[in-house]
Coordinates of N, CA and C and ligand atoms in Angstrom, one line a residue:
M1 N 184.8 49.3 75.7 CA 184.3 49.9 76.9 C 183.0 50.7 76.6
K2 N 183.2 51.5 75.5 CA 182.0 52.3 75.1 C 180.9 51.4 74.8
K3 N 181.2 50.3 74.1 CA 180.2 49.4 73.7 C 179.4 48.8 74.9
L4 N 180.2 48.5 75.9 CA 179.7 47.9 77.2 C 178.7 48.9 77.8
V5 N 179.1 50.1 77.9 CA 178.3 51.1 78.5 C 177.0 51.2 77.8
K6 N 177.1 51.2 76.4 CA 175.9 51.3 75.6 C 174.9 50.1 75.9
I7 N 175.5 48.9 75.9 CA 174.7 47.7 76.2 C 174.0 47.8 77.5
L8 N 174.9 48.2 78.5 CA 174.3 48.4 79.9 C 173.1 49.4 79.9
A9 N 173.3 50.5 79.2 CA 172.3 51.5 79.1 C 171.0 50.9 78.5
I10 N 171.2 50.2 77.4 CA 170.0 49.5 76.8 C 169.3 48.6 77.7
V11 N 170.1 47.8 78.4 CA 169.5 46.8 79.3 C 168.7 47.5 80.4
M12 N 169.3 48.6 80.9 CA 168.6 49.3 82.0 C 167.3 49.9 81.5
V13 N 167.4 50.5 80.3 CA 166.1 51.1 79.8 C 165.1 50.1 79.6
V14 N 165.5 48.9 79.1 CA 164.5 47.9 78.9 C 163.9 47.4 80.2
A15 N 164.8 47.2 81.2 CA 164.3 46.7 82.5 C 163.4 47.7 83.1
L16 N 163.8 49.0 83.0 CA 163.0 50.1 83.6 C 161.6 50.2 83.0
S17 N 161.6 50.1 81.6 CA 160.2 50.1 80.9 C 159.4 48.9 81.3
A18 N 160.0 47.8 81.5 CA 159.3 46.6 81.8 C 158.6 46.8 83.2
T19 N 159.4 47.4 84.1 CA 158.9 47.6 85.5 C 157.7 48.6 85.4
L20 N 157.9 49.7 84.7 CA 156.9 50.7 84.6 C 155.6 50.1 84.0
L21 N 155.8 49.3 82.9 CA 154.7 48.6 82.2 C 153.9 47.8 83.2
Y22 N 154.7 47.0 84.0 CA 154.1 46.1 84.9 C 153.3 46.8 86.0
A23 N 153.9 47.9 86.5 CA 153.3 48.7 87.5 C 152.0 49.4 87.1
C24 N 152.0 50.0 85.9 CA 150.9 50.8 85.4 C 149.9 50.0 84.6
G25 N 150.4 48.9 84.0 CA 149.7 48.2 83.0 C 148.4 47.6 83.5
G26 N 148.6 46.6 84.4 CA 147.4 45.8 84.9 C 146.6 46.6 85.9
K27 N 145.4 46.2 86.1 CA 144.5 46.8 87.1 C 145.2 46.5 88.4
E28 N 145.1 47.4 89.3 CA 145.7 47.3 90.6 C 145.1 46.0 91.3
D29 N 143.8 45.8 91.0 CA 143.0 44.8 91.7 C 143.5 43.4 91.3
D30 N 144.3 43.3 90.2 CA 144.6 42.0 89.7 C 145.2 41.1 90.7
N31 N 145.9 41.7 91.7 CA 146.5 40.9 92.7 C 145.7 40.8 94.0
V32 N 144.4 41.1 94.0 CA 143.6 41.1 95.2 C 142.6 40.0 95.0
L33 N 142.5 39.0 95.9 CA 141.5 38.0 95.9 C 140.3 38.6 96.6
V34 N 139.2 38.8 95.9 CA 138.0 39.4 96.6 C 137.0 38.3 96.9
M35 N 136.6 38.2 98.1 CA 135.6 37.1 98.5 C 134.3 37.8 98.8
G36 N 133.2 37.3 98.2 CA 131.9 37.7 98.4 C 131.3 36.8 99.5
T37 N 130.6 37.4 100.5 CA 130.0 36.6 101.6 C 128.8 37.3 102.1
N38 N 128.1 36.7 103.0 CA 127.0 37.3 103.8 C 127.4 37.2 105.3
A39 N 127.9 38.3 105.8 CA 128.5 38.2 107.1 C 127.5 38.2 108.3
A40 N 126.5 37.3 108.2 CA 125.6 37.2 109.3 C 125.4 35.7 109.6
F41 N 126.4 35.0 109.5 CA 126.4 33.5 109.5 C 127.5 33.0 110.4
P42 N 127.4 33.3 111.7 CA 128.4 32.8 112.6 C 128.4 31.3 112.7
P43 N 129.5 30.5 112.9 CA 130.8 31.0 113.0 C 131.6 31.1 111.7
Y44 N 130.9 31.1 110.6 CA 131.6 31.1 109.3 C 132.0 32.5 108.9
E45 N 131.0 33.4 109.1 CA 131.4 34.8 108.8 C 130.4 35.7 109.6
Y46 N 131.0 36.6 110.3 CA 130.2 37.6 111.1 C 131.1 38.7 111.5
Y47 N 130.4 39.8 112.0 CA 131.2 41.0 112.4 C 131.7 40.9 113.8
E48 N 132.9 41.3 114.0 CA 133.5 41.5 115.3 C 133.9 43.0 115.2
G49 N 133.1 43.9 115.8 CA 133.3 45.3 115.6 C 133.0 45.6 114.1
D50 N 133.9 46.2 113.4 CA 133.7 46.5 112.0 C 134.5 45.5 111.1
K51 N 135.0 44.5 111.7 CA 135.8 43.5 111.0 C 135.0 42.2 110.8
I52 N 135.1 41.7 109.6 CA 134.5 40.4 109.3 C 135.4 39.3 109.7
V53 N 135.0 38.4 110.6 CA 135.8 37.3 111.1 C 135.1 36.0 110.8
G54 N 135.7 34.9 111.2 CA 135.0 33.6 111.1 C 135.8 32.6 110.2
I55 N 135.3 31.4 110.2 CA 136.1 30.3 109.5 C 136.3 30.6 108.0
D56 N 135.3 31.1 107.3 CA 135.5 31.4 105.9 C 136.5 32.6 105.7
A57 N 136.3 33.6 106.6 CA 137.2 34.8 106.5 C 138.7 34.3 106.7
E58 N 138.9 33.5 107.6 CA 140.3 33.1 107.9 C 140.8 32.1 106.8
V59 N 140.0 31.1 106.4 CA 140.5 30.2 105.4 C 140.7 31.0 104.1
G60 N 139.8 31.9 103.8 CA 140.0 32.7 102.5 C 141.3 33.5 102.6
A61 N 141.6 34.1 103.7 CA 142.8 34.8 103.9 C 144.1 34.0 103.7
L62 N 144.0 32.7 104.2 CA 145.1 31.8 104.0 C 145.3 31.4 102.5
I63 N 144.2 31.2 101.9 CA 144.2 30.9 100.4 C 144.9 32.0 99.7
A64 N 144.4 33.2 99.9 CA 145.0 34.4 99.3 C 146.5 34.5 99.5
E65 N 146.9 34.2 100.7 CA 148.3 34.2 101.1 C 149.1 33.2 100.3
K66 N 148.5 32.0 100.2 CA 149.2 30.9 99.3 C 149.3 31.3 97.9
L67 N 148.3 32.1 97.4 CA 148.3 32.5 96.0 C 149.2 33.8 95.8
G68 N 149.7 34.3 96.9 CA 150.5 35.5 96.8 C 149.7 36.7 96.5
M69 N 148.4 36.7 97.0 CA 147.5 37.8 96.7 C 147.1 38.5 97.9
E70 N 146.7 39.8 97.8 CA 146.0 40.5 98.9 C 144.6 39.9 99.0
F71 N 144.0 40.2 100.1 CA 142.7 39.6 100.4 C 141.7 40.7 100.8
E72 N 140.5 40.6 100.3 CA 139.5 41.6 100.6 C 138.1 40.9 100.7
I73 N 137.3 41.3 101.6 CA 135.9 40.7 101.8 C 134.9 41.7 101.4
Q74 N 133.9 41.3 100.6 CA 132.7 42.1 100.3 C 131.5 41.5 100.9
D75 N 130.8 42.2 101.8 CA 129.6 41.7 102.4 C 128.4 42.0 101.5
M76 N 127.5 41.0 101.3 CA 126.3 41.2 100.4 C 125.3 40.3 100.9
D77 N 124.0 40.4 100.3 CA 123.0 39.4 100.6 C 123.4 38.1 100.1
F78 N 123.1 37.0 100.8 CA 123.4 35.7 100.3 C 122.9 35.5 98.9
N79 N 121.7 35.9 98.7 CA 121.1 35.8 97.4 C 121.9 36.4 96.2
G80 N 122.8 37.3 96.5 CA 123.5 38.0 95.4 C 124.9 37.4 95.1
I81 N 125.3 36.4 96.0 CA 126.7 36.0 95.9 C 127.0 35.3 94.6
I82 N 126.2 34.4 94.2 CA 126.5 33.6 92.9 C 126.6 34.5 91.7
S83 N 125.7 35.5 91.6 CA 125.8 36.4 90.4 C 127.0 37.3 90.6
A84 N 127.3 37.7 91.8 CA 128.6 38.5 91.9 C 129.8 37.7 91.4
V85 N 129.8 36.4 91.7 CA 130.9 35.6 91.2 C 130.8 35.5 89.7
Q86 N 129.7 35.2 89.2 CA 129.5 35.1 87.7 C 129.9 36.4 87.0
N87 N 129.6 37.5 87.6 CA 129.9 38.8 86.9 C 131.2 39.3 87.2
G88 N 132.0 38.6 88.0 CA 133.4 39.1 88.3 C 133.4 40.2 89.2
V89 N 132.3 40.5 89.9 CA 132.3 41.6 91.0 C 133.2 41.1 92.1
V90 N 133.2 39.8 92.4 CA 134.1 39.2 93.3 C 134.7 38.0 92.7
D91 N 135.9 37.5 93.2 CA 136.6 36.4 92.6 C 136.0 35.1 93.1
I92 N 135.7 35.1 94.4 CA 135.2 33.8 95.0 C 133.9 34.1 95.9
G93 N 133.1 33.1 96.0 CA 132.0 33.2 96.9 C 132.3 32.2 98.0
M94 N 132.3 32.7 99.2 CA 132.6 31.8 100.3 C 131.7 32.2 101.5
A95 N 130.7 31.4 101.8 CA 129.6 31.8 102.7 C 128.9 30.6 103.3
G96 N 129.7 29.6 103.7 CA 129.1 28.4 104.2 C 128.2 27.9 103.1
M97 N 128.7 28.0 101.9 CA 127.8 27.7 100.7 C 127.8 26.3 100.3
T98 N 126.6 25.7 100.3 CA 126.5 24.3 100.0 C 126.6 24.0 98.5
V99 N 127.3 23.0 98.1 CA 127.4 22.5 96.7 C 126.0 22.0 96.3
R100 N 125.4 22.6 95.3 CA 124.1 22.1 94.8 C 124.1 22.0 93.3
E101 N 123.4 21.1 92.8 CA 123.3 20.9 91.3 C 122.9 22.2 90.6
D102 N 121.9 22.9 91.2 CA 121.4 24.1 90.5 C 122.4 25.2 90.5
R103 N 123.2 25.3 91.6 CA 124.3 26.3 91.6 C 125.4 25.9 90.6
L104 N 125.6 24.6 90.4 CA 126.7 24.2 89.5 C 126.4 24.6 88.1
E105 N 125.1 24.9 87.8 CA 124.8 25.4 86.4 C 125.4 26.8 86.2
H106 N 125.6 27.5 87.3 CA 126.1 28.9 87.2 C 127.5 29.1 87.6
V107 N 128.0 28.3 88.5 CA 129.4 28.5 89.0 C 130.1 27.1 89.2
N108 N 131.4 27.1 89.3 CA 132.1 25.9 89.7 C 132.3 26.0 91.2
F109 N 132.5 24.8 91.8 CA 132.8 24.7 93.2 C 134.2 24.1 93.4
S110 N 134.9 24.6 94.4 CA 136.2 24.0 94.8 C 135.9 22.7 95.5
T111 N 137.0 22.0 95.9 CA 136.8 20.8 96.8 C 136.2 21.3 98.1
T112 N 135.5 20.4 98.8 CA 134.8 20.7 100.0 C 135.8 21.0 101.1
Y113 N 135.5 22.0 101.9 CA 136.4 22.3 103.0 C 135.7 22.2 104.4
A114 N 134.3 22.0 104.4 CA 133.6 21.9 105.6 C 132.3 21.1 105.3
K115 N 131.7 20.6 106.4 CA 130.4 20.0 106.3 C 129.3 20.8 107.0
G116 N 128.1 20.8 106.6 CA 127.0 21.4 107.2 C 125.9 20.5 107.4
V117 N 125.0 20.8 108.3 CA 123.7 20.0 108.5 C 122.6 21.0 108.6
Q118 N 121.5 20.8 107.9 CA 120.4 21.7 108.1 C 119.6 21.2 109.3
V119 N 119.3 22.1 110.2 CA 118.6 21.8 111.4 C 117.4 22.7 111.6
V120 N 116.5 22.4 112.5 CA 115.3 23.2 112.8 C 115.4 23.8 114.1
I121 N 115.2 25.1 114.2 CA 115.2 25.8 115.5 C 113.7 26.1 115.8
V122 N 113.3 25.8 117.0 CA 112.0 26.2 117.5 C 112.1 26.8 118.9
K123 N 111.0 27.3 119.4 CA 111.0 27.8 120.8 C 110.9 26.6 121.7
E124 N 111.5 26.8 122.9 CA 111.5 25.7 123.8 C 110.1 25.2 124.2
S125 N 109.2 26.2 124.1 CA 107.8 25.9 124.5 C 107.0 25.3 123.3
S126 N 107.7 25.2 122.1 CA 106.9 24.8 120.9 C 106.4 23.3 121.0
E127 N 105.3 23.1 120.3 CA 104.7 21.7 120.2 C 105.4 21.0 119.1
I128 N 106.2 21.7 118.3 CA 107.0 21.0 117.2 C 108.1 20.2 117.8
A129 N 108.0 18.8 117.6 CA 109.1 18.0 118.2 C 109.8 17.2 117.1
T130 N 109.1 17.0 116.0 CA 109.8 16.2 114.9 C 109.6 17.0 113.6
L131 N 110.2 16.5 112.5 CA 110.0 17.2 111.2 C 108.6 17.1 110.7
D132 N 107.9 16.0 111.0 CA 106.5 15.9 110.6 C 105.6 17.0 111.2
D133 N 106.0 17.4 112.4 CA 105.2 18.4 113.0 C 105.3 19.8 112.3
L134 N 106.2 19.9 111.4 CA 106.4 21.2 110.7 C 105.2 21.4 109.7
A135 N 104.5 20.3 109.3 CA 103.4 20.5 108.3 C 102.4 21.4 108.8
G136 N 102.0 22.4 108.0 CA 101.0 23.4 108.3 C 101.6 24.5 109.2
K137 N 102.8 24.5 109.4 CA 103.4 25.6 110.2 C 104.1 26.6 109.3
L138 N 104.4 27.8 109.9 CA 105.2 28.8 109.1 C 106.6 28.7 109.4
I139 N 107.5 28.5 108.3 CA 108.9 28.2 108.5 C 109.7 29.4 108.0
G140 N 110.5 29.9 108.9 CA 111.4 31.1 108.5 C 112.7 30.5 107.9
V141 N 113.2 31.1 106.8 CA 114.4 30.7 106.2 C 115.2 31.9 105.7
Q142 N 116.5 31.7 105.3 CA 117.2 32.7 104.7 C 117.0 32.5 103.2
E143 N 116.6 33.6 102.5 CA 116.3 33.6 101.1 C 117.4 32.9 100.3
A144 N 117.0 32.0 99.4 CA 117.9 31.4 98.4 C 118.9 30.4 99.0
T145 N 118.7 30.0 100.2 CA 119.6 29.0 100.8 C 119.0 27.6 100.6
T146 N 119.8 26.6 101.0 CA 119.3 25.3 100.9 C 118.1 25.1 101.9
G147 N 118.2 25.7 103.0 CA 117.0 25.7 103.9 C 115.8 26.1 103.3
D148 N 115.9 27.2 102.5 CA 114.8 27.7 101.7 C 114.3 26.7 100.7
A149 N 115.2 26.1 100.0 CA 114.8 25.1 99.0 C 114.1 23.9 99.6
Y150 N 114.7 23.3 100.7 CA 114.1 22.2 101.4 C 112.7 22.5 101.9
A151 N 112.6 23.6 102.6 CA 111.3 24.0 103.2 C 110.3 24.2 102.1
S152 N 110.6 24.8 101.0 CA 109.7 25.1 99.9 C 109.3 23.8 99.3
E153 N 110.3 22.9 99.0 CA 110.0 21.6 98.3 C 109.1 20.7 99.2
D154 N 109.4 20.6 100.5 CA 108.8 19.6 101.4 C 107.5 20.1 102.0
Y155 N 107.4 21.4 102.3 CA 106.2 21.9 103.0 C 105.4 22.8 102.2
G156 N 105.9 23.2 101.0 CA 105.1 24.1 100.1 C 105.4 25.6 100.3
E157 N 105.4 26.3 99.2 CA 105.7 27.7 99.2 C 105.0 28.5 100.3
E158 N 103.7 28.2 100.5 CA 102.9 29.0 101.4 C 103.3 28.8 102.9
S159 N 104.2 27.8 103.1 CA 104.7 27.5 104.5 C 106.0 28.3 104.8
V160 N 106.5 29.0 103.8 CA 107.8 29.5 103.9 C 107.8 31.0 103.9
K161 N 108.5 31.6 104.9 CA 108.7 33.0 105.0 C 110.2 33.3 104.9
R162 N 110.6 34.1 103.9 CA 112.0 34.3 103.6 C 112.6 35.6 104.2
Y163 N 113.8 35.5 104.7 CA 114.5 36.7 105.3 C 115.8 36.8 104.6
T164 N 116.4 38.0 104.7 CA 117.7 38.2 104.0 C 118.8 37.6 104.7
N165 N 118.6 37.3 106.0 CA 119.7 36.7 106.7 C 119.2 35.9 107.9
G166 N 120.0 35.0 108.5 CA 119.6 34.1 109.6 C 119.1 34.9 110.8
A167 N 119.8 35.9 111.1 CA 119.5 36.7 112.4 C 118.1 37.2 112.3
A168 N 117.7 37.7 111.1 CA 116.3 38.2 110.9 C 115.3 37.1 111.0
A169 N 115.6 35.9 110.5 CA 114.7 34.8 110.6 C 114.5 34.3 112.1
V170 N 115.6 34.3 112.8 CA 115.6 34.0 114.2 C 114.8 35.0 115.0
Q171 N 114.9 36.3 114.7 CA 114.2 37.3 115.3 C 112.7 37.1 115.1
A172 N 112.3 36.7 113.9 CA 110.9 36.4 113.6 C 110.4 35.3 114.4
L173 N 111.2 34.3 114.7 CA 110.8 33.1 115.5 C 110.6 33.6 116.9
Q174 N 111.5 34.4 117.4 CA 111.4 35.0 118.8 C 110.1 35.8 119.0
S175 N 109.7 36.5 118.0 CA 108.5 37.3 118.1 C 107.2 36.6 117.6
G176 N 107.4 35.3 117.3 CA 106.2 34.5 117.0 C 105.6 34.7 115.6
I177 N 106.4 35.3 114.8 CA 105.9 35.5 113.4 C 106.0 34.2 112.6
V178 N 107.1 33.4 112.8 CA 107.2 32.1 112.3 C 107.3 31.1 113.4
D179 N 107.0 29.8 113.1 CA 107.0 28.7 114.1 C 108.3 28.0 114.2
A180 N 109.1 28.1 113.2 CA 110.4 27.4 113.2 C 111.3 28.1 112.2
V181 N 112.6 27.8 112.3 CA 113.6 28.3 111.3 C 114.5 27.1 110.9
I182 N 114.6 27.0 109.6 CA 115.5 25.9 109.1 C 116.8 26.6 108.6
I183 N 117.9 26.2 109.2 CA 119.2 26.8 109.0 C 120.3 25.8 109.2
D184 N 121.5 26.2 108.9 CA 122.7 25.3 109.1 C 123.0 25.2 110.6
N185 N 123.6 24.0 110.9 CA 123.7 23.7 112.4 C 124.6 24.6 113.2
E186 N 125.7 25.0 112.6 CA 126.6 25.8 113.5 C 126.0 27.2 113.7
P187 N 125.5 27.9 112.6 CA 124.8 29.2 112.9 C 123.7 29.0 113.9
A188 N 122.9 27.8 113.7 CA 121.8 27.6 114.6 C 122.3 27.5 116.1
K189 N 123.4 26.9 116.3 CA 123.9 26.8 117.7 C 124.3 28.2 118.2
A190 N 124.9 29.0 117.3 CA 125.3 30.3 117.7 C 124.0 31.2 118.0
F191 N 123.0 31.1 117.2 CA 121.8 31.9 117.4 C 121.1 31.4 118.7
V192 N 121.0 30.1 118.9 CA 120.4 29.6 120.1 C 121.1 30.0 121.4
A193 N 122.4 30.0 121.3 CA 123.2 30.4 122.4 C 123.0 31.9 122.8
A194 N 122.8 32.7 121.7 CA 122.6 34.2 121.9 C 121.2 34.6 122.2
N195 N 120.2 33.7 122.1 CA 118.8 34.1 122.3 C 118.2 33.2 123.3
E196 N 117.5 33.7 124.3 CA 116.8 33.0 125.3 C 115.6 32.1 124.7
G197 N 115.4 30.9 125.3 CA 114.2 30.2 125.0 C 114.1 29.5 123.6
L198 N 115.2 29.3 123.0 CA 115.2 28.6 121.7 C 115.9 27.3 121.8
T199 N 115.5 26.3 121.0 CA 116.2 25.0 121.0 C 116.2 24.4 119.6
I200 N 117.1 23.5 119.4 CA 117.3 22.8 118.1 C 116.7 21.4 118.1
L201 N 115.8 21.1 117.2 CA 115.3 19.8 117.1 C 116.4 18.7 116.9
E202 N 116.2 17.6 117.6 CA 117.2 16.6 117.4 C 117.3 16.0 116.0
T203 N 116.2 16.0 115.4 CA 116.2 15.4 114.0 C 116.8 16.4 113.1
A204 N 118.0 16.0 112.5 CA 118.7 16.9 111.6 C 118.0 16.7 110.2
Y205 N 118.1 17.7 109.4 CA 117.3 17.8 108.2 C 118.1 17.2 106.9
A206 N 119.3 17.7 106.7 CA 120.0 17.3 105.5 C 121.5 17.5 105.7
D207 N 122.4 16.6 105.2 CA 123.8 16.8 105.3 C 124.3 17.5 104.1
E208 N 125.2 18.4 104.2 CA 125.7 19.2 103.1 C 127.2 19.4 103.1
D209 N 127.8 19.7 101.9 CA 129.2 20.0 101.8 C 129.4 21.5 101.4
Y210 N 130.2 22.2 102.2 CA 130.5 23.6 101.9 C 131.7 23.6 100.9
A211 N 131.6 24.6 100.0 CA 132.8 24.8 99.1 C 132.8 26.2 98.6
I212 N 133.8 26.5 97.8 CA 134.1 27.9 97.4 C 133.6 28.0 95.9
A213 N 132.7 29.0 95.7 CA 132.2 29.2 94.3 C 133.2 30.1 93.5
V214 N 133.5 29.6 92.3 CA 134.4 30.4 91.4 C 133.7 30.4 90.0
A215 N 133.9 31.5 89.3 CA 133.3 31.7 88.0 C 133.7 30.5 87.0
K216 N 132.7 30.1 86.2 CA 132.9 29.0 85.3 C 134.2 29.1 84.5
E217 N 134.5 30.3 84.0 CA 135.6 30.5 83.0 C 136.9 30.6 83.8
N218 N 136.8 30.8 85.1 CA 138.1 31.0 85.9 C 138.7 29.7 86.4
T219 N 138.9 28.8 85.5 CA 139.4 27.5 85.9 C 140.8 27.5 86.5
E220 N 141.6 28.5 86.0 CA 143.0 28.5 86.6 C 142.9 28.9 88.1
L221 N 142.0 29.8 88.4 CA 141.9 30.2 89.8 C 141.3 29.0 90.6
L222 N 140.4 28.3 90.0 CA 139.8 27.1 90.7 C 140.9 26.1 91.1
E223 N 141.8 25.8 90.1 CA 142.8 24.9 90.3 C 143.8 25.3 91.4
K224 N 144.1 26.6 91.4 CA 145.0 27.1 92.4 C 144.4 27.0 93.8
I225 N 143.1 27.3 93.9 CA 142.3 27.3 95.1 C 142.3 25.8 95.7
N226 N 142.1 24.9 94.8 CA 142.0 23.5 95.2 C 143.4 23.0 95.7
Q227 N 144.4 23.5 95.0 CA 145.8 23.2 95.4 C 146.1 23.8 96.8
A228 N 145.7 25.0 97.0 CA 145.9 25.7 98.3 C 145.1 25.0 99.4
L229 N 143.8 24.6 99.1 CA 143.0 23.9 100.1 C 143.6 22.6 100.5
A230 N 144.2 21.9 99.5 CA 144.8 20.6 99.8 C 146.0 20.8 100.7
E231 N 146.8 21.8 100.5 CA 147.9 22.1 101.3 C 147.5 22.5 102.7
L232 N 146.5 23.3 102.8 CA 146.0 23.8 104.1 C 145.3 22.7 104.9
T233 N 144.8 21.8 104.2 CA 144.2 20.6 104.9 C 145.3 19.7 105.4
A234 N 146.3 19.4 104.5 CA 147.4 18.5 104.9 C 148.2 19.0 106.1
D235 N 148.4 20.4 106.1 CA 149.2 20.9 107.2 C 148.4 21.2 108.5
G236 N 147.1 20.9 108.5 CA 146.3 21.1 109.7 C 145.8 22.5 109.9
S237 N 146.1 23.5 108.9 CA 145.7 24.9 109.1 C 144.1 25.0 109.2
I238 N 143.5 24.2 108.3 CA 142.0 24.4 108.3 C 141.4 23.8 109.6
D239 N 141.9 22.7 110.0 CA 141.4 22.1 111.3 C 141.6 23.1 112.4
A240 N 142.8 23.7 112.4 CA 143.1 24.7 113.5 C 142.1 25.8 113.5
I241 N 141.7 26.3 112.3 CA 140.7 27.4 112.3 C 139.4 26.9 112.7
V242 N 139.0 25.8 112.2 CA 137.6 25.2 112.6 C 137.6 25.0 114.1
N243 N 138.6 24.4 114.7 CA 138.6 24.2 116.1 C 138.6 25.5 117.0
K244 N 139.2 26.5 116.4 CA 139.2 27.8 117.1 C 137.8 28.3 117.2
Y245 N 137.0 28.2 116.1 CA 135.6 28.7 116.1 C 134.6 27.8 116.6
I246 N 134.8 26.5 116.4 CA 133.9 25.4 116.9 C 134.6 24.5 117.9
P247 N 134.7 25.0 119.1 CA 135.4 24.1 120.1 C 134.6 22.8 120.3
A248 N 135.4 21.7 120.3 CA 134.9 20.3 120.3 C 134.0 20.1 121.5
Ligands
LIG1 N1 124.5 26.3 103.5 C1 123.4 27.1 103.1 C2 123.4 27.3 101.6 O1 124.3 27.2 101.0 C3 123.3 28.4 103.8 C4 124.5 29.3 103.6 C5 124.3 30.7 104.2 O2 123.2 31.1 104.6 N2 125.3 31.5 104.3 O3 122.4 27.7 101.1

């Protein structure tokens, strides 16, 4: 009997120390999935009051839930997201971010969870009707986006004016500082709906795949995210979120 009490006591001490070690040992953040984004990109990420909502915000939250993690969003310039992922400031970059070869040199991408198309916004009164008409015009873009890359490559650096977010580029179009804005189609629709006198050219610019950026060394997280994305696609969760923000 004495022996049993002794064994029980030892077992309890070991269990208690293990619990304490677990609770104090790791960083508290270890169980938080932190998503870096630029929350000026409706309907993927934008502010509703002081809360960041949108397709990426909701899909990110569901992924965290699948992984048994808490979820947190950090808002930053689009231009800083890839380095924030590389440096471990955030765990994932999710910002309507297009998979591009040059980005793949710095981070890995998950499987694709959405499609984007680069489009051109002009004023309704504009003489610009096709992509060719953009030659010699001043094009507003969001810095370091694919729109920035295409505009710079196709029309030359001198034709491009960079803004830190899409709303600022659209504002510059409204006030006549730039002649056009190249941006992703869904944000374009949202900006055109929210601003008088703007329209989207029918000629689309480029088709793209959106994916989640993860640090190169974080292959375990990448695998878990891909698994979660597969499940969320199969059970219709992602479609439901997309349909909620982009009514057919
Ligand atoms: N899809 C574009 C890119 O990846 C724009 C993304 C954004 O502005 N949030 O560059």
